[in-house]
Coordinates of N, CA and C in Angstrom, one line a residue:
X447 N 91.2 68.4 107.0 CA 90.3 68.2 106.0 C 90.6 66.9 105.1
X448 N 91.9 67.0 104.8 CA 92.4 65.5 104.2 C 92.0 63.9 104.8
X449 N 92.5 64.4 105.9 CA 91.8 62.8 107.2 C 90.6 62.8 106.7
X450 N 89.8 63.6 106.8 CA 88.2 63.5 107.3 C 87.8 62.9 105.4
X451 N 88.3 63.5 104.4 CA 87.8 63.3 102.7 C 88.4 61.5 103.2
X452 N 89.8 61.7 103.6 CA 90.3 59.8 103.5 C 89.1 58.9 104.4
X453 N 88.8 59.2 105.4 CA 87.8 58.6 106.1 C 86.4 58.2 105.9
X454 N 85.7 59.6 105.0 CA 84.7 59.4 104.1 C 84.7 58.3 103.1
X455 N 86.3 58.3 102.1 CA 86.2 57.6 101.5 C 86.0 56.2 101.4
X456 N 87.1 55.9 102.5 CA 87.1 54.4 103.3 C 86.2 54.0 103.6
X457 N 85.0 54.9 104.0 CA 83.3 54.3 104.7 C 83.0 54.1 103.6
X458 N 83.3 55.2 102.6 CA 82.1 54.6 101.1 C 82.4 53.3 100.5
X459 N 84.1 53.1 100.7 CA 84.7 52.1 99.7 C 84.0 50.5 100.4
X460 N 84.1 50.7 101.8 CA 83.6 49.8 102.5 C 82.0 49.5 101.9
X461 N 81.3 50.4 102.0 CA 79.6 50.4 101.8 C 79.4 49.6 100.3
X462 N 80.8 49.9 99.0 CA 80.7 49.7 97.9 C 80.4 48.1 98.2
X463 N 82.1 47.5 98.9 CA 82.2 46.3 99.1 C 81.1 45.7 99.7
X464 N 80.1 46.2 100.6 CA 78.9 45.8 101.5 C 77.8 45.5 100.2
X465 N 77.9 46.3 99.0 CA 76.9 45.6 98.1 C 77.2 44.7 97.2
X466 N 78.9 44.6 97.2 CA 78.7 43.5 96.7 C 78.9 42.1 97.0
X467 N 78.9 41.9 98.2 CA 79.2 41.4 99.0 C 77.5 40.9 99.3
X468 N 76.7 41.4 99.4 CA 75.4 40.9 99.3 C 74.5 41.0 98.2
X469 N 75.3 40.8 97.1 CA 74.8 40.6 96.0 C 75.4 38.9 95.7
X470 N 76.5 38.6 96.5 CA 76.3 37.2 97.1 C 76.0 36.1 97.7
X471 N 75.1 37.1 98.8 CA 75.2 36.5 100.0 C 73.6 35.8 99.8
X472 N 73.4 35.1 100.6 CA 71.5 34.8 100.5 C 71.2 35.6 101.1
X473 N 71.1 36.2 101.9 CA 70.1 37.2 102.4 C 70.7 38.9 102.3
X474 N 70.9 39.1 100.6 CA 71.4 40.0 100.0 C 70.4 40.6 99.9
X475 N 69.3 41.1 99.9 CA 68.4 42.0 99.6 C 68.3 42.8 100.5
X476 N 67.6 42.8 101.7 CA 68.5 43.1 102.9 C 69.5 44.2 103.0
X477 N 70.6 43.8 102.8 CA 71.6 44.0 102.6 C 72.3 44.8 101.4
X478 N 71.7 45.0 100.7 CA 71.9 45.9 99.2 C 70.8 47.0 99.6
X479 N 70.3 46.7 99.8 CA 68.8 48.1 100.4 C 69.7 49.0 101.2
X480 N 70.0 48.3 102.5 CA 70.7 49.1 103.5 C 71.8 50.0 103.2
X481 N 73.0 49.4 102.4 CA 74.0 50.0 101.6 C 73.5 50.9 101.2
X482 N 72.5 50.7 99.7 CA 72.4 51.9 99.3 C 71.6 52.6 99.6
X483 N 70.9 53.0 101.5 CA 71.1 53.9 101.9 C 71.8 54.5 102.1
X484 N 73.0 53.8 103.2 CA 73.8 54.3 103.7 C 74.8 55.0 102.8
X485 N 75.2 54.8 101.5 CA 76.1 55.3 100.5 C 74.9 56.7 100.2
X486 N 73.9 57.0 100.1 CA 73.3 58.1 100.1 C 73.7 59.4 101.4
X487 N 73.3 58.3 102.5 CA 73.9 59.4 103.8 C 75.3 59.8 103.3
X488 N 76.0 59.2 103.2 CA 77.6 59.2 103.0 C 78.1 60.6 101.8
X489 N 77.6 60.2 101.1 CA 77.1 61.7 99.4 C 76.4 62.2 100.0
X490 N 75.7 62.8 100.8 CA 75.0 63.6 101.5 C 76.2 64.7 102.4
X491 N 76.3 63.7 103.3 CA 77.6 64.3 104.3 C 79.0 64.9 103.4
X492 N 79.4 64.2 102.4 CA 80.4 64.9 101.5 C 80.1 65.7 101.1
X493 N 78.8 65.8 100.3 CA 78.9 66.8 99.7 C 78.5 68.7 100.7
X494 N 77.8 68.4 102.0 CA 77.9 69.1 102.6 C 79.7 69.6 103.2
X495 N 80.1 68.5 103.5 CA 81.6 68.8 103.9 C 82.1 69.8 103.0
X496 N 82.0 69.3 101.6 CA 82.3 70.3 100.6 C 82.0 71.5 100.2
X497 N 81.0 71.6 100.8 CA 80.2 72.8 100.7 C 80.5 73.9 101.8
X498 N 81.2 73.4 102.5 CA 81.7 73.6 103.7 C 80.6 74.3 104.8
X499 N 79.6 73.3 104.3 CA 78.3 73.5 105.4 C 78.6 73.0 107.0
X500 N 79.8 71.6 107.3 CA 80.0 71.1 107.9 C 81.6 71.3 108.2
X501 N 81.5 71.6 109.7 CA 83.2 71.8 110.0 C 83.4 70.7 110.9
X502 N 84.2 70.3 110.5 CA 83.8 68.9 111.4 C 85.7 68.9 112.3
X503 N 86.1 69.9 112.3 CA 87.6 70.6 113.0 C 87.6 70.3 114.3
X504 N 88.3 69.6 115.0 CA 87.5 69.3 116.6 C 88.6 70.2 117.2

């Protein structure tokens, strides 16, 4: 369960850096949209994990 919370987080920390990162870029709009979908899927999936809707135990 610890791997899988560390792994979640590293995708989100990544997705954080992906907006801002095209909050520099020129074709940052794009690119800020996408993120913060993707950081929604991501809170989505956690909070299921947490909920322990998702066993994700292989």
């Amino acid at each position: 369960m610890l791997v899988i919370s560390l792994v979640l987080f590293a995708h989100w920390a990544l997705e954080v850096f992906g907006i801002w990162y095209s909050q520099i870029s020129s074709t940052g709009f794009d690119a800020l949209a996408y993120s913060q979908i993707s950081i929604g899927r991501t809170e989505q999936l956690m909070q299921l994990v947490m909920d322990g809707e998702v066993d994700i135990q292989e």
